[in-house]
PDB file of C-alpha atoms in Angstrom:
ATOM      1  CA  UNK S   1     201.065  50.657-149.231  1.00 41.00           C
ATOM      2  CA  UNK S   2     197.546  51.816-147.468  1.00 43.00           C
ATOM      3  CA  UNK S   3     197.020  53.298-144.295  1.00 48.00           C
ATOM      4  CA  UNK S   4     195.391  51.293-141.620  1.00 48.00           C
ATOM      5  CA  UNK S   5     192.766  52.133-140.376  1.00 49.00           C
ATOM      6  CA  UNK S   6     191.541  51.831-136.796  1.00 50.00           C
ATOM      7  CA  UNK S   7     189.091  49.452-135.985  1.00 57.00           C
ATOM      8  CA  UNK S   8     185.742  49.516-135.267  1.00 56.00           C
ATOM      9  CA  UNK S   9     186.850  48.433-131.834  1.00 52.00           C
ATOM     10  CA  UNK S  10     188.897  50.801-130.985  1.00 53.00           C
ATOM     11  CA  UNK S  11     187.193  53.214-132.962  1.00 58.00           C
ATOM     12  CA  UNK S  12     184.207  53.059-130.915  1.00 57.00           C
ATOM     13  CA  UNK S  13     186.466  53.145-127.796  1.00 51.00           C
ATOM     14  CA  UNK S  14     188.177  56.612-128.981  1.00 57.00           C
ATOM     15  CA  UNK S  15     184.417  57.746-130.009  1.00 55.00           C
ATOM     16  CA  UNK S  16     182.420  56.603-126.842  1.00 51.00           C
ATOM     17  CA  UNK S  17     184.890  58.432-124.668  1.00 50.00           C
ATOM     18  CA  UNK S  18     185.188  61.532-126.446  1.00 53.00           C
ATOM     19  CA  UNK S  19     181.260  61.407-126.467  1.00 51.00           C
ATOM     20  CA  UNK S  20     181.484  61.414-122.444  1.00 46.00           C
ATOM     21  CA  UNK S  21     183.627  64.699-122.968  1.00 46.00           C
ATOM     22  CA  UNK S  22     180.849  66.232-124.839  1.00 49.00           C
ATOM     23  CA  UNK S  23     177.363  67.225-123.161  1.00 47.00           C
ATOM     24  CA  UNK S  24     174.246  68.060-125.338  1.00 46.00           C
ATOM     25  CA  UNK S  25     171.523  69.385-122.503  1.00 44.00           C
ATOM     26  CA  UNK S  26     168.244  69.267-123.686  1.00 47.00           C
ATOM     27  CA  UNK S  27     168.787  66.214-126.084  1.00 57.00           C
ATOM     28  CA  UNK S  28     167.443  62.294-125.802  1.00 72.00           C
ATOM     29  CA  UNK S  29     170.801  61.887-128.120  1.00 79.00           C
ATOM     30  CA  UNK S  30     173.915  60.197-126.719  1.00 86.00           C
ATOM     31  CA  UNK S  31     177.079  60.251-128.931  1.00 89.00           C
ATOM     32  CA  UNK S  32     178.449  57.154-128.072  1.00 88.00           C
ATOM     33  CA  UNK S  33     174.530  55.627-130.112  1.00 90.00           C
ATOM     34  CA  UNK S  34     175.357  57.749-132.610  1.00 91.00           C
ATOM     35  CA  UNK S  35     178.941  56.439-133.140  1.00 90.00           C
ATOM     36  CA  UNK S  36     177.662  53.125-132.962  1.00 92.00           C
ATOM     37  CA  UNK S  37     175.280  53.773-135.836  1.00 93.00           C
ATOM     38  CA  UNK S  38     177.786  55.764-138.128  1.00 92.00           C
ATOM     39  CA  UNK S  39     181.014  53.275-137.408  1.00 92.00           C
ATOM     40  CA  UNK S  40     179.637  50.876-140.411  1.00 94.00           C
ATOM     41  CA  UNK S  41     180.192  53.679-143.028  1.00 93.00           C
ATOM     42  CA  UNK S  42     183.441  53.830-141.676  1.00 91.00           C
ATOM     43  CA  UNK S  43     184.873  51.805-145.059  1.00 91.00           C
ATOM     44  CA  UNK S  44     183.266  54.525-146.765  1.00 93.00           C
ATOM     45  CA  UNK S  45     184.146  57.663-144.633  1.00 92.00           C
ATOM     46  CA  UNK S  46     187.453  56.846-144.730  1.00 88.00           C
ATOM     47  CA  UNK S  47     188.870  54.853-147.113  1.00 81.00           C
ATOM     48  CA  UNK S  48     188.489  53.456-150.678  1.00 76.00           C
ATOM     49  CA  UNK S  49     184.832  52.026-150.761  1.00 85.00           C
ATOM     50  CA  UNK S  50     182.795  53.886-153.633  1.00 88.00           C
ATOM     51  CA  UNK S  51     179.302  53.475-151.944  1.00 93.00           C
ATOM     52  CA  UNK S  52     178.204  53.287-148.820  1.00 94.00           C
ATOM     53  CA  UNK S  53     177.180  49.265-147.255  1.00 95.00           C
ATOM     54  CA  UNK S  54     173.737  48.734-146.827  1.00 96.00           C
ATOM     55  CA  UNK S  55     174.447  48.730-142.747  1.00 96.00           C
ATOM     56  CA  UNK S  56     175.993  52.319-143.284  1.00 95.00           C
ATOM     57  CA  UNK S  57     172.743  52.902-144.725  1.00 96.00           C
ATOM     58  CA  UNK S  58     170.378  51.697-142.059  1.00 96.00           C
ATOM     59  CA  UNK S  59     172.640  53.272-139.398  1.00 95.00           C
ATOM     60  CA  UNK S  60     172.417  56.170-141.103  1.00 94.00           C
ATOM     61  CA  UNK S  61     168.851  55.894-141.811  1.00 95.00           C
ATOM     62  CA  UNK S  62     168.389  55.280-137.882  1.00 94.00           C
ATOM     63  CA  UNK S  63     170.066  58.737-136.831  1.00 92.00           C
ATOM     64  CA  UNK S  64     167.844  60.145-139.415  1.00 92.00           C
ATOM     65  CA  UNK S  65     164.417  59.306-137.965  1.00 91.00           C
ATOM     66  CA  UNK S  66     166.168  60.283-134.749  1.00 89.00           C
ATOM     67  CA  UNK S  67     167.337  63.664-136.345  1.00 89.00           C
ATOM     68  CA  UNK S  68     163.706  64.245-137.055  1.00 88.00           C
ATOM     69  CA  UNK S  69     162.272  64.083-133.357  1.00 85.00           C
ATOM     70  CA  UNK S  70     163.346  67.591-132.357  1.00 88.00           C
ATOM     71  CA  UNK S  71     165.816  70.584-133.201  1.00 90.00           C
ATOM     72  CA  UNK S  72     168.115  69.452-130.178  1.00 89.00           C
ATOM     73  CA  UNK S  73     168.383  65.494-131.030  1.00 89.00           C
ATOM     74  CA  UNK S  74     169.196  67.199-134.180  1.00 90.00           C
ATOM     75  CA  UNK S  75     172.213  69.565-132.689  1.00 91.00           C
ATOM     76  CA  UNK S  76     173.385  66.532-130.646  1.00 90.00           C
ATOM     77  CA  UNK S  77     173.654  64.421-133.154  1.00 92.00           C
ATOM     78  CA  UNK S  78     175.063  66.970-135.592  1.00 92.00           C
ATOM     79  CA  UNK S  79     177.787  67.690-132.579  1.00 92.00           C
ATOM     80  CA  UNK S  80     179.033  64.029-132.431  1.00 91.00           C
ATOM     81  CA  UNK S  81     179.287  63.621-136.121  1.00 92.00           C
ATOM     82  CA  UNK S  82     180.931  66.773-136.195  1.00 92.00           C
ATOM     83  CA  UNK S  83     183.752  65.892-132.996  1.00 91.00           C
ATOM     84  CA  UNK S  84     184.074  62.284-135.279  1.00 89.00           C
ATOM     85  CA  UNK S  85     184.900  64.214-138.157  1.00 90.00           C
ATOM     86  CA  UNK S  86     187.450  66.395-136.243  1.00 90.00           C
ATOM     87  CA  UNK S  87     189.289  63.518-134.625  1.00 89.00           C
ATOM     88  CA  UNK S  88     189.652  61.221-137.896  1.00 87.00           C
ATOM     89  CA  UNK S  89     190.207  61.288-141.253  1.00 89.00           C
ATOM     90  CA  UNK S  90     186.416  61.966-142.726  1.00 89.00           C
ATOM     91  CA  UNK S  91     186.666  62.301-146.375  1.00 91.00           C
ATOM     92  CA  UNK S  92     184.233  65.393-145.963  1.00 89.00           C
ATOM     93  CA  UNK S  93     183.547  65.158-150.501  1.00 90.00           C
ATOM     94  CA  UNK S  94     182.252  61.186-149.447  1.00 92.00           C
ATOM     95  CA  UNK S  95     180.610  62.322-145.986  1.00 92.00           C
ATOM     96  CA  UNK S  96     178.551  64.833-148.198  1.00 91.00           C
ATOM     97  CA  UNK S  97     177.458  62.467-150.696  1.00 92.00           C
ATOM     98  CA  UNK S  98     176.067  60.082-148.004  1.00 93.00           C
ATOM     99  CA  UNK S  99     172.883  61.743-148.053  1.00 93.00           C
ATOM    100  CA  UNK S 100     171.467  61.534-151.343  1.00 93.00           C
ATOM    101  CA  UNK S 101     173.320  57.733-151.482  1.00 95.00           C
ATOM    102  CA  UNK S 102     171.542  56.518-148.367  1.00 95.00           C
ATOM    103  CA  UNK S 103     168.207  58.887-148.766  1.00 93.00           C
ATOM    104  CA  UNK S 104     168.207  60.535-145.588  1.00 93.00           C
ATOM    105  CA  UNK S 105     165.919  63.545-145.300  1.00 91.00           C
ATOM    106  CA  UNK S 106     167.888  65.682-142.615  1.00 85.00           C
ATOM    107  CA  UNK S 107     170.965  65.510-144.398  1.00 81.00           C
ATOM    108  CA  UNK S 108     172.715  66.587-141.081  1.00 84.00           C
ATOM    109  CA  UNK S 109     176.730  67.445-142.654  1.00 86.00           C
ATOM    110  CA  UNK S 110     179.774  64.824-141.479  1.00 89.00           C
ATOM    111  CA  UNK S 111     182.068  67.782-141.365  1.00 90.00           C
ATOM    112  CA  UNK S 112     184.439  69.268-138.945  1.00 91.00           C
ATOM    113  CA  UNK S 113     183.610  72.670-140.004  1.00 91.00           C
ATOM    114  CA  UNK S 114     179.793  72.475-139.449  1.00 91.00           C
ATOM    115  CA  UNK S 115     177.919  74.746-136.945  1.00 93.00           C
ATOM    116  CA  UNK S 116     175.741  72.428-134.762  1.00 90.00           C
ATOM    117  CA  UNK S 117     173.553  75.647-133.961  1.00 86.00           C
ATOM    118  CA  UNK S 118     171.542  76.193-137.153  1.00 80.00           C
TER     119      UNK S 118
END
């Protein structure tokens, strides 16, 4: 029998409010955007789908162009992915391919182990 997962409801619920736990100074980024974004790769992330949707893609695509504006949206946006990956189950082998599948030039890492800094 699978695992259910949350959904995207109360997914964003759990993610918006641990984004208003986390401050990035210096960054046009809010967390709770970027979880809104990312949640359509959720199937993907976290479960059984072999390739991203095309609306993970352009959500993904979004943060991207965002990632680009400056080295702090960058760390801000690389800190939320990194708190979602910490508080569910990211498959971190699928979260690294979502790059190269989606062709995203910052390739910020969905990992909990990333440092945000570099």
């Amino acid at each position: 029998m699978s695992r259910s997962l949350p959904s995207y409801t109360l997914l964003a619920l759990i993610l918006v409010t641990l984004s208003l736990v986390l401050g990035f100074a210096n960054a046009d980024v809010q967390c709770s955007d970027v979880i809104l974004k990312i949640i359509p790769c959720q199937n993907f992330l976290m479960s059984g789908e072999s390739s991203p949707s095309v609306a993970c893609c352009s959500g993904a695509q979004a943060l991207d162009k965002e990632a680009a504006a400056s080295q702090p949206d960058r760390q801000a946006i690389c800190g939320c992915l990194k708190s979602a990956a910490q508080a569910f189950p990211i498959n971190v082998d699928k979260a690294a391919q979502l790059p190269s599948l989606c062709k995203l030039a910052t390739k910020i890492p969905i990992s909990p182990k990333v440092d945000c800094s570099k």
